[in-house]
Coordinates of C-alpha atoms in Angstrom, one line a residue:
Chain A
M1 CA -138.0 21.4 58.3
A2 CA -135.0 19.6 58.3
S3 CA -136.1 18.2 54.2
T4 CA -134.9 21.6 53.1
S5 CA -131.6 20.9 53.5
V6 CA -132.8 18.1 51.4
Q7 CA -134.3 19.5 49.3
T8 CA -132.1 22.5 48.4
E9 CA -128.7 20.2 48.0
K10 CA -130.4 17.9 44.8
V11 CA -131.9 20.9 44.3
D12 CA -129.8 23.7 43.9
T13 CA -126.8 22.0 42.7
G14 CA -127.9 19.5 41.2
P15 CA -125.5 16.5 41.1
P16 CA -124.7 16.1 37.7
A17 CA -123.6 12.9 38.2
D18 CA -127.8 12.0 39.7
G19 CA -128.8 11.9 35.9
R20 CA -132.8 10.9 36.3
T21 CA -133.9 10.2 34.4
S22 CA -135.8 7.3 34.1
A23 CA -139.1 8.3 33.2
G24 CA -137.6 9.0 30.0
P25 CA -139.7 8.3 27.0
H26 CA -136.9 5.7 26.2
S27 CA -136.0 4.2 29.9
G28 CA -139.7 1.8 30.5
P29 CA -139.8 -2.0 30.9
A30 CA -141.8 -2.2 28.6
R31 CA -142.9 -0.6 25.1
G32 CA -145.7 -0.9 24.9
R33 CA -146.0 2.1 27.5
H34 CA -144.7 4.4 26.1
R35 CA -147.1 7.0 24.6
L36 CA -148.2 5.9 28.9
A37 CA -144.9 7.2 29.7
G38 CA -144.5 10.2 27.8
T39 CA -148.3 11.5 29.2
A40 CA -147.0 9.9 32.8
P41 CA -145.5 13.2 34.5
Y42 CA -148.3 15.6 32.6
L43 CA -151.3 13.9 34.7
L44 CA -149.5 13.1 38.6
L45 CA -148.7 17.1 38.3
L46 CA -152.8 17.0 37.3
P47 CA -154.2 17.4 40.3
A48 CA -152.0 20.2 41.9
V49 CA -152.4 22.0 39.0
A50 CA -155.9 21.9 39.0
V51 CA -155.9 22.6 42.6
T52 CA -154.3 25.7 42.2
L53 CA -155.7 26.9 38.6
L54 CA -158.9 26.5 40.6
F55 CA -159.0 28.4 44.5
L56 CA -155.4 30.0 44.0
G57 CA -156.1 30.8 40.3
Y58 CA -159.1 31.6 40.0
P59 CA -159.3 33.7 43.4
L60 CA -156.2 35.4 42.1
V61 CA -157.9 36.3 39.1
K62 CA -161.5 37.5 40.7
N63 CA -158.7 40.0 42.5
G64 CA -157.7 41.4 39.2
M65 CA -160.4 41.7 37.9
L66 CA -161.6 43.8 41.0
S67 CA -158.5 46.4 40.9
F68 CA -160.5 48.1 37.8
Q69 CA -164.1 48.1 39.8
N70 CA -165.0 51.0 41.6
L71 CA -166.6 48.3 44.8
N72 CA -167.0 48.9 48.7
M73 CA -170.3 47.9 50.6
R74 CA -172.6 49.1 48.7
Q75 CA -172.6 47.5 45.4
L76 CA -171.0 44.5 47.4
I77 CA -174.1 44.5 49.1
Q78 CA -175.4 45.4 45.4
H79 CA -173.5 42.4 43.3
A80 CA -173.6 45.6 41.8
T81 CA -170.2 46.4 38.7
E82 CA -168.6 49.1 38.4
W83 CA -165.4 48.8 36.3
N84 CA -163.4 52.2 37.1
G85 CA -160.7 51.6 33.8
V86 CA -157.1 51.8 35.8
D87 CA -158.6 54.7 38.5
N88 CA -157.6 52.8 41.8
Y89 CA -153.5 51.7 40.6
R90 CA -153.4 55.8 39.5
E91 CA -154.8 57.3 42.9
T92 CA -152.3 54.5 44.3
L93 CA -149.2 54.5 42.6
T94 CA -149.6 58.7 43.6
S95 CA -150.2 59.1 46.7
D96 CA -147.4 59.6 48.7
K97 CA -148.6 57.5 52.2
F98 CA -148.7 54.3 49.0
W99 CA -144.8 54.8 48.8
Q100 CA -144.3 55.3 52.2
V101 CA -145.5 52.0 53.0
V102 CA -143.0 50.0 50.3
K103 CA -140.2 51.7 51.7
R104 CA -141.2 50.4 55.3
S105 CA -142.3 46.8 54.0
V106 CA -138.6 46.2 52.0
L107 CA -137.1 48.1 55.7
F108 CA -139.3 45.9 57.9
T109 CA -138.0 42.3 55.3
A110 CA -135.3 43.7 54.7
V111 CA -133.8 44.2 58.3
N112 CA -135.7 40.6 59.9
V113 CA -135.0 38.6 57.4
I114 CA -130.4 39.8 57.8
L115 CA -131.8 39.4 62.0
I116 CA -133.3 36.3 60.8
M117 CA -130.1 35.0 58.4
V118 CA -127.5 36.1 60.9
L119 CA -128.6 35.0 63.8
G120 CA -129.8 31.8 62.8
T121 CA -126.8 30.8 60.6
L122 CA -124.5 31.1 63.9
I123 CA -127.0 29.7 65.5
G124 CA -126.9 26.7 63.4
L125 CA -123.1 25.5 63.4
L126 CA -123.1 26.6 68.1
L127 CA -125.6 23.3 67.4
A128 CA -122.9 21.7 65.5
R129 CA -120.5 22.3 68.1
L130 CA -121.7 22.3 71.2
G131 CA -121.3 18.6 73.2
N132 CA -125.1 16.3 73.1
K133 CA -126.7 17.3 76.3
M134 CA -126.6 20.7 75.9
R135 CA -126.9 20.8 71.9
T136 CA -131.5 18.4 73.8
L137 CA -131.5 21.3 75.3
L138 CA -131.1 24.1 73.1
M139 CA -133.6 22.2 70.1
F140 CA -135.4 21.8 73.1
G141 CA -136.1 26.1 73.5
L142 CA -136.4 26.4 69.3
V143 CA -138.9 23.8 68.9
L144 CA -140.8 25.3 71.5
A145 CA -141.3 28.8 70.4
W146 CA -141.0 27.3 66.2
A147 CA -144.3 25.9 67.5
M148 CA -145.8 28.0 69.4
P149 CA -149.0 29.1 67.2
I150 CA -149.0 32.6 65.4
I151 CA -151.7 34.0 67.3
A152 CA -150.7 32.2 70.5
A153 CA -147.2 33.2 70.6
T154 CA -148.5 37.1 69.7
T155 CA -151.0 37.4 72.6
V156 CA -147.8 35.9 74.7
Y157 CA -145.6 38.9 73.9
Q158 CA -148.8 41.2 74.3
W159 CA -148.4 40.4 77.6
L160 CA -144.3 40.0 78.1
F161 CA -144.2 42.8 77.0
A162 CA -148.3 44.3 78.4
Q163 CA -147.7 48.2 79.6
R164 CA -148.3 47.1 83.6
F165 CA -147.1 44.2 84.9
G166 CA -145.9 42.6 81.5
V167 CA -142.7 41.0 83.7
V168 CA -139.8 43.1 80.3
N169 CA -140.8 46.1 82.0
W170 CA -140.5 45.0 85.4
V171 CA -137.0 43.7 84.0
L172 CA -136.1 46.4 82.4
D173 CA -137.0 48.3 85.8
K174 CA -135.1 46.2 88.1
L175 CA -131.9 46.5 85.8
G176 CA -132.4 50.7 86.2
W177 CA -134.0 51.8 83.5
H178 CA -137.3 53.4 85.4
S179 CA -139.1 55.0 82.7
M180 CA -139.0 51.7 81.9
A181 CA -141.6 50.7 84.7
D182 CA -144.8 52.2 82.8
Y183 CA -143.6 51.6 79.1
D184 CA -146.3 51.5 76.8
W185 CA -145.1 50.1 74.0
T186 CA -147.1 50.0 71.4
G187 CA -147.7 54.0 72.2
S188 CA -144.2 54.9 68.8
Q189 CA -143.9 53.6 65.7
F190 CA -140.0 52.8 66.6
S191 CA -141.1 50.7 69.5
T192 CA -143.8 48.4 67.9
F193 CA -141.3 47.5 65.0
F194 CA -139.2 46.3 68.3
V195 CA -141.7 44.3 69.3
V196 CA -143.3 43.3 66.1
T197 CA -139.7 42.3 64.8
L198 CA -138.2 40.1 67.8
L199 CA -142.0 38.4 68.2
I200 CA -140.7 37.3 63.9
V201 CA -137.3 37.2 64.6
W202 CA -137.5 34.2 68.0
Q203 CA -140.0 33.2 66.1
S204 CA -137.9 32.2 62.8
I205 CA -134.8 32.1 63.9
P206 CA -135.4 28.3 64.4
F207 CA -137.0 27.3 61.5
V208 CA -132.6 28.7 59.8
A209 CA -131.1 27.0 63.1
I210 CA -132.1 23.3 62.8
N211 CA -132.2 23.6 59.4
L212 CA -128.9 24.7 59.4
Y213 CA -127.5 21.8 61.7
A214 CA -129.0 19.4 60.2
A215 CA -127.6 20.4 56.7
T216 CA -124.1 20.7 58.5
T217 CA -123.9 17.0 59.4
T218 CA -123.4 16.6 55.6
I219 CA -121.1 18.2 55.5
P220 CA -118.5 15.4 54.9
K221 CA -115.8 15.2 57.3
E222 CA -112.9 15.0 54.8
L223 CA -113.3 18.4 53.6
Y224 CA -112.6 19.8 57.3
E225 CA -109.2 17.3 57.0
A226 CA -108.1 18.5 54.3
A227 CA -108.9 22.1 55.0
S228 CA -106.8 22.1 58.5
M229 CA -104.3 20.2 57.4
D230 CA -103.6 23.1 55.0
G231 CA -103.6 25.1 58.5
A232 CA -106.7 26.5 58.2
G233 CA -108.7 27.7 61.5
V234 CA -112.2 28.9 62.0
W235 CA -112.4 31.0 60.4
K236 CA -111.1 29.9 57.1
C237 CA -112.8 26.3 57.2
F238 CA -116.1 28.4 57.5
T239 CA -115.1 30.2 53.8
S240 CA -113.8 27.8 52.8
V241 CA -115.4 24.6 53.9
T242 CA -118.5 25.0 55.9
F243 CA -120.2 28.7 53.6
P244 CA -119.5 27.0 49.9
Y245 CA -121.8 24.1 51.2
L246 CA -124.8 25.4 52.9
K247 CA -125.1 28.6 50.1
P248 CA -127.7 27.0 47.7
F249 CA -129.9 26.4 51.0
L250 CA -128.7 29.7 53.0
L251 CA -130.2 31.0 49.3
A252 CA -133.0 28.9 50.1
T253 CA -133.8 29.8 53.1
T254 CA -133.6 33.3 52.4
F255 CA -136.5 33.3 49.4
L256 CA -138.9 31.9 51.8
E257 CA -138.0 34.0 54.3
V258 CA -138.2 37.1 52.9
I259 CA -141.0 35.9 51.7
W260 CA -142.4 35.4 53.8
V261 CA -141.7 38.0 56.4
F262 CA -142.4 40.6 53.2
K263 CA -145.9 38.4 54.1
A264 CA -146.6 38.6 57.6
F265 CA -149.5 39.9 58.9
P266 CA -151.1 38.5 62.2
Q267 CA -148.3 39.9 63.9
I268 CA -148.7 43.4 62.6
F269 CA -151.9 43.4 63.0
A270 CA -153.0 41.3 66.5
I271 CA -150.0 44.0 68.3
N272 CA -151.5 47.3 68.2
E273 CA -153.6 46.6 63.8
G274 CA -150.9 49.0 62.0
G275 CA -150.6 51.5 64.6
P276 CA -150.2 54.0 65.7
D277 CA -151.9 56.4 63.7
R278 CA -151.1 53.5 60.9
L279 CA -147.2 53.7 60.8
T280 CA -146.4 50.6 61.9
E281 CA -148.8 49.1 58.2
T282 CA -146.8 47.3 56.0
L283 CA -148.3 46.5 52.6
P284 CA -150.1 43.4 53.0
V285 CA -151.2 44.9 56.5
Y286 CA -152.6 48.4 54.6
A287 CA -154.0 46.2 51.7
F288 CA -156.1 44.7 54.1
V289 CA -157.2 48.1 56.3
E290 CA -157.8 50.0 53.1
G291 CA -159.8 47.2 51.1
V292 CA -161.2 45.3 54.2
G293 CA -161.2 48.2 56.3
N294 CA -162.0 50.7 55.0
Q295 CA -164.9 49.0 52.4
H296 CA -162.7 50.6 49.3
Y297 CA -162.6 46.8 48.0
G298 CA -161.5 47.8 44.7
M299 CA -158.4 50.0 45.8
G300 CA -157.8 46.8 48.7
A301 CA -157.5 45.0 45.7
A302 CA -155.9 47.5 43.1
I303 CA -153.3 47.9 46.2
S304 CA -152.9 43.7 46.7
I305 CA -151.8 43.4 43.2
L306 CA -149.0 46.3 43.5
T307 CA -148.5 43.6 46.9
I308 CA -147.3 40.9 44.3
L309 CA -145.7 42.7 42.1
I310 CA -143.8 44.0 44.6
L311 CA -142.2 40.4 46.2
L312 CA -141.3 39.1 42.7
G313 CA -139.7 42.3 42.8
L314 CA -137.5 41.2 45.5
T315 CA -137.8 37.6 45.1
A316 CA -136.7 38.3 41.3
Y317 CA -133.1 37.5 41.6
Y318 CA -133.3 34.0 43.2
L319 CA -136.5 33.5 41.6
R320 CA -133.8 33.3 37.9
I321 CA -131.0 31.0 39.6
V322 CA -133.4 28.4 40.1
L323 CA -135.3 28.6 37.0
K324 CA -131.5 29.2 35.5
Q325 CA -130.0 25.8 37.6
E326 CA -132.9 23.8 36.0
K327 CA -131.9 24.7 32.5
E328 CA -128.5 23.4 32.9
E329 CA -129.9 20.6 34.2
E330 CA -132.1 19.8 32.1
R331 CA -129.8 19.6 29.3
Chain B
M1 CA -109.0 20.1 67.7
K2 CA -107.6 20.8 71.3
R3 CA -110.1 23.7 72.3
S4 CA -108.9 25.6 75.4
W5 CA -111.2 26.5 78.6
L6 CA -113.0 29.1 77.5
G7 CA -113.5 27.6 73.9
R8 CA -115.1 24.5 76.1
I9 CA -117.4 27.0 78.6
W10 CA -117.8 30.0 75.9
P11 CA -120.9 27.6 73.7
G12 CA -122.7 25.8 76.9
T13 CA -122.8 29.4 78.7
L14 CA -124.5 30.2 75.7
A15 CA -126.8 27.9 74.3
V16 CA -128.2 28.4 78.3
V17 CA -128.9 31.8 77.9
L18 CA -129.4 31.3 73.8
F19 CA -132.0 27.5 75.8
V20 CA -134.6 31.0 77.9
F21 CA -135.0 33.2 75.5
F22 CA -136.6 30.5 73.0
A23 CA -138.0 29.2 75.8
F24 CA -139.9 32.1 78.4
P25 CA -142.5 32.9 76.2
V26 CA -143.6 29.6 76.3
Y27 CA -142.7 29.3 79.6
W28 CA -144.7 32.2 81.3
M29 CA -147.7 31.8 79.0
F30 CA -148.3 28.1 80.8
S31 CA -147.7 29.4 83.8
T32 CA -149.8 32.3 83.4
A33 CA -152.6 30.4 82.6
L34 CA -151.9 27.5 85.9
K35 CA -151.8 30.9 88.8
P36 CA -154.6 32.1 90.6
T37 CA -154.9 36.2 89.7
S38 CA -153.6 37.8 92.6
Q39 CA -150.0 36.2 91.3
I40 CA -150.6 37.8 87.9
I41 CA -151.7 41.7 89.0
S42 CA -148.1 41.9 91.2
E43 CA -146.0 44.5 91.5
D44 CA -143.3 41.8 91.5
P45 CA -144.0 39.1 89.0
V46 CA -144.1 35.8 91.0
W47 CA -141.4 33.7 88.1
F48 CA -143.3 30.4 89.6
P49 CA -146.4 29.2 89.5
D50 CA -146.5 27.2 94.0
A51 CA -150.7 27.9 93.9
P52 CA -151.5 25.7 91.0
T53 CA -155.2 26.4 89.4
L54 CA -156.8 25.3 86.2
E55 CA -159.7 28.6 86.3
H56 CA -158.0 30.4 84.2
F57 CA -158.7 27.1 82.1
R58 CA -162.4 26.3 83.8
T59 CA -163.1 30.2 81.9
A60 CA -162.0 29.0 78.6
V61 CA -162.7 25.5 78.3
N62 CA -166.5 27.0 79.2
A63 CA -166.8 29.9 76.5
D64 CA -169.6 29.3 74.7
H65 CA -168.1 27.0 71.0
F66 CA -165.5 25.9 72.4
W67 CA -165.6 22.4 72.0
T68 CA -167.6 23.2 68.4
L69 CA -164.6 25.4 67.8
V70 CA -162.3 23.0 68.2
R71 CA -163.3 20.0 66.1
N72 CA -164.2 22.7 63.1
S73 CA -160.7 23.4 63.6
L74 CA -159.7 20.2 63.9
T75 CA -161.2 18.8 61.2
V76 CA -160.7 21.6 58.5
T77 CA -156.6 20.8 59.1
V78 CA -156.2 17.4 58.7
L79 CA -158.5 17.3 56.4
A80 CA -157.0 19.8 53.8
V81 CA -153.0 18.2 55.0
V82 CA -154.5 14.7 54.0
F83 CA -154.9 16.4 51.3
S84 CA -152.9 18.5 49.9
L85 CA -150.4 15.7 50.6
L86 CA -151.2 13.2 48.1
I87 CA -152.1 16.1 45.4
A88 CA -148.3 16.4 46.2
L89 CA -146.9 13.1 46.4
L90 CA -147.9 12.7 42.9
A91 CA -147.4 16.2 42.0
S92 CA -143.5 15.9 43.5
F93 CA -142.9 12.5 42.1
A94 CA -142.8 13.8 38.9
I95 CA -141.0 16.3 39.4
A96 CA -138.1 14.3 41.5
R97 CA -138.1 11.4 39.3
M98 CA -139.4 12.6 35.7
R99 CA -137.9 14.4 32.7
F100 CA -140.3 15.8 31.2
K101 CA -141.5 18.8 29.1
G102 CA -141.9 22.9 30.3
R103 CA -140.4 21.3 34.4
R104 CA -139.1 23.9 34.9
G105 CA -142.5 25.6 34.4
F106 CA -144.0 23.6 36.9
I107 CA -141.3 24.0 40.0
L108 CA -141.4 28.2 39.1
A109 CA -145.4 28.3 39.0
F110 CA -145.5 26.4 43.1
M111 CA -142.9 28.6 43.8
I112 CA -144.2 31.9 42.7
A113 CA -148.0 30.2 44.5
Q114 CA -146.3 30.0 47.7
M115 CA -145.6 34.0 47.3
A116 CA -149.8 33.8 47.1
P117 CA -150.8 37.0 49.5
W118 CA -154.2 34.9 51.0
E119 CA -155.0 38.2 53.6
V120 CA -155.1 40.6 50.7
M121 CA -157.4 38.1 48.8
V122 CA -159.8 37.5 50.9
I123 CA -162.7 39.9 49.2
A124 CA -162.6 38.7 46.5
I125 CA -162.9 34.7 47.8
Y126 CA -165.3 36.4 50.1
M127 CA -167.0 37.0 46.4
L128 CA -166.6 33.6 44.9
V129 CA -167.8 31.3 48.2
R130 CA -170.8 34.2 48.7
D131 CA -171.7 33.1 45.3
G132 CA -171.3 29.8 45.7
D133 CA -173.7 30.1 48.6
M134 CA -170.7 28.1 50.3
L135 CA -170.6 31.3 53.8
N136 CA -170.5 30.1 56.9
S137 CA -169.1 25.9 55.8
L138 CA -165.5 24.6 56.5
V139 CA -165.4 22.9 52.9
P140 CA -164.5 26.1 51.2
L141 CA -161.7 26.8 54.6
T142 CA -160.5 22.9 53.9
L143 CA -160.2 23.1 50.2
F144 CA -158.6 26.9 50.4
Y145 CA -156.3 25.7 53.5
M146 CA -154.7 22.6 51.2
V147 CA -154.4 24.8 48.6
M148 CA -152.2 27.1 50.7
V149 CA -150.4 24.4 52.3
L150 CA -149.7 22.8 48.0
P151 CA -146.9 24.6 47.2
F152 CA -144.3 23.6 50.0
T153 CA -145.7 21.1 50.5
V154 CA -144.8 20.0 46.4
L155 CA -141.5 21.7 46.4
T156 CA -140.3 20.3 50.1
L157 CA -141.6 16.5 49.1
R158 CA -139.7 17.2 46.2
G159 CA -136.3 17.0 48.4
F160 CA -137.8 13.8 49.8
V161 CA -137.9 11.9 46.6
A162 CA -134.7 12.7 45.6
A163 CA -132.9 11.6 47.7
V164 CA -134.7 8.0 47.8
P165 CA -132.0 6.1 45.8
K166 CA -132.5 5.5 42.5
E167 CA -131.5 1.5 41.6
L168 CA -134.1 0.6 44.4
E169 CA -137.2 1.5 42.7
E170 CA -134.4 0.4 39.4
S171 CA -134.0 -3.3 41.1
A172 CA -138.0 -3.8 42.5
M173 CA -138.7 -2.8 38.4
V174 CA -136.1 -4.9 37.7
D175 CA -137.9 -7.7 39.6
G176 CA -141.2 -7.5 38.2
C177 CA -143.1 -4.7 40.1
T178 CA -144.2 -2.1 37.6
R179 CA -143.0 2.2 38.5
P180 CA -146.8 2.4 39.9
Q181 CA -145.7 -0.6 42.4
A182 CA -142.3 -0.7 42.7
F183 CA -143.2 3.7 44.4
I184 CA -146.1 2.0 46.8
K185 CA -143.7 -1.1 47.9
V186 CA -140.4 -0.2 47.8
I187 CA -140.2 4.3 47.8
F188 CA -143.5 5.6 50.2
P189 CA -142.0 4.1 53.6
L190 CA -138.9 5.3 52.8
L191 CA -140.9 8.7 53.0
A192 CA -142.6 8.5 55.5
P193 CA -140.5 10.8 57.8
G194 CA -140.6 13.5 55.1
L195 CA -144.1 12.9 54.6
M196 CA -144.2 13.9 58.5
A197 CA -142.1 16.1 58.4
T198 CA -144.4 18.2 55.3
S199 CA -147.6 17.9 57.0
L200 CA -145.9 19.4 60.5
F201 CA -145.8 22.5 57.8
G202 CA -149.1 22.3 56.7
F203 CA -150.7 21.2 59.7
I204 CA -148.5 25.0 62.0
T205 CA -150.5 26.8 57.9
A206 CA -153.6 25.7 58.7
W207 CA -154.3 25.9 62.5
N208 CA -152.7 28.8 62.6
E209 CA -155.2 30.8 59.6
F210 CA -157.3 33.7 61.1
P211 CA -157.8 36.2 58.1
L212 CA -159.5 34.0 56.0
V213 CA -161.9 32.4 58.0
L214 CA -162.8 36.3 60.1
I215 CA -164.4 37.3 56.4
L216 CA -165.5 33.7 55.0
N217 CA -167.5 32.0 58.1
K218 CA -169.6 34.5 60.3
D219 CA -171.1 32.5 62.2
A220 CA -169.9 31.9 65.8
E221 CA -170.5 27.9 65.3
A222 CA -168.6 27.6 62.3
Q223 CA -164.9 29.4 63.7
T224 CA -161.9 28.4 64.0
L225 CA -159.2 28.4 67.0
P226 CA -157.6 31.3 66.0
L227 CA -160.7 33.5 66.1
W228 CA -161.8 32.5 68.5
L229 CA -158.4 33.3 70.3
S230 CA -158.6 36.8 69.2
Q231 CA -161.7 36.7 70.7
F232 CA -161.4 36.3 73.5
Q233 CA -158.4 38.5 74.4
T234 CA -160.6 41.6 73.2
A235 CA -164.3 40.0 75.0
F236 CA -161.7 39.0 78.2
G237 CA -159.8 42.2 78.8
D238 CA -157.1 42.3 80.8
D239 CA -157.8 38.7 82.1
W240 CA -154.2 37.4 80.8
G241 CA -154.3 34.7 82.9
A242 CA -157.8 32.9 80.9
T243 CA -155.7 34.8 77.3
M244 CA -153.8 33.1 78.7
A245 CA -155.1 29.6 79.2
A246 CA -157.0 29.9 75.7
A247 CA -153.2 30.8 73.6
S248 CA -152.3 27.2 76.1
L249 CA -155.4 25.2 74.6
F250 CA -153.9 26.3 71.4
A251 CA -150.4 26.1 71.4
I252 CA -151.2 22.6 72.9
P253 CA -151.8 20.1 69.6
I254 CA -149.0 21.4 67.6
L255 CA -146.3 21.7 70.5
L256 CA -146.7 18.3 71.7
L257 CA -147.5 17.4 67.1
F258 CA -143.5 19.3 66.7
L259 CA -142.1 17.6 69.5
F260 CA -143.5 14.1 69.0
L261 CA -142.4 13.9 64.9
Q262 CA -139.0 16.8 65.1
R263 CA -137.1 13.4 66.2
K264 CA -138.3 11.3 63.5
A265 CA -138.4 14.3 60.5
V266 CA -134.0 15.0 62.3
G267 CA -133.6 10.8 61.4
G268 CA -135.3 10.9 58.1
L269 CA -133.4 13.8 57.7
T270 CA -130.0 12.6 57.9
A271 CA -130.7 8.6 56.4
G272 CA -131.8 10.2 53.1
A273 CA -128.5 13.7 53.2
V274 CA -125.9 9.9 54.1
K275 CA -126.6 9.8 50.2
G276 CA -126.3 13.0 49.4

């Protein structure tokens, strides 16, 4: 939460004066520890790397192997291994359905992330402008939405948008939109996506807004004073002071939101299981339905590997920036 | 700066509107849970439960295995978060404070690990756990949840460690502390808010996890609350009162934890950020 702004400022801008080199091989207080100091970082990283390799890397490798197998219910029960080469991949990559889902996933991610980042930033800036009382009030609302467990939030949204007795339909009806009185929100692709998007945006904005507000409190006041002496207005202040200062934070948050939205599973699955007619399946839901639901486990594994590759592609830009910055820092 | 009359009223109004937008679903969950069924199924919504009843909560709490599942969820979540914090603390300290070969690679690896699509690896995980004869056990769940929250925990804690002035540690070492001692005595206490903030995230992730436990633990006694809630909804169909009561019971621990920890975490941030 609050941490991210600290993290990103530290990570991405990498204050050059911050030469954190105390652990270098020549800085230990006692010379006899040189050799130990050299291996210390690796020893400290060992537990994290070991458990990740064991519980993430191993299933991932296993998943990769399954993607080259013809694995259905029968093979699963009989513990049988039937290799079928790249058949799963060939079948997936040549199916129109798969590419439709890819397009849909990317579009879905883009729309959600843009909404989350733009509205989250605006609300974060609003928090910075509010008086204490109003800020506490809005923060309280944001924290409530943020803290709602996903499954609970999804259940509540189903109730809000329930066809009968759902409060949303009632309000729309009272506002004069009488055709909405008994509207079935999960009946069409667009309206189902509308509810899912609202749910995800509602739950994700607080993270961006609260962190952004926290980050703005760290902007030195002098920068604004200097800017306003130069006659900068509100917009100019934003573009010349706030935005450049927050840029690393915004980049890191966008990266996280892309991952989270792209992987969003329970929200879509619980609202309508990817329906109606499988029209709201995004990649993770598609992989789950094909793999677990239809018991084509090998296919599911192949789709999940492709999902990872696509996600890597979507985030490559950010990963490259991080890599470049860390390289510079290391010099 | 002089602000116009409109400029002063407008943000406040907007704040109230946004507050309603964010808080209303949570309010609607609790208030529905407290209403008698006749007020839930009414042509016009009842905005305030004027005759509150605990009947729906009773239905939820008396559902089969409820308390076992509460215990399961708490055990798995707390253990996963504590273990991942311990492991992440070591790793984040190395990444934030030390210069060594391959440091970049480790950071990138944790970032990529964060993308792991756990939902779609369930079959691979199922087979591994089955072959290890550990289905319907809380042990694999704990371990997988620990790894699930680990990358984020490492990367976030790293920011908090980096925000602690290095001079504090150095002066402790000048005073005769060894490096580990300096860490435990000087840095660790300053990290408390960071640990709280990161543990919140871990807690939410693990508390929410749903596809993995769905596949691994078929025994009703070995399941967790998210699964119960999703099944409760199916089992109770249109009984929105009971469903909302169940959702409330599921949400309350997180809401309390959040409201309790949120302020401390933000306080910790500003303390750390002043230096940045």
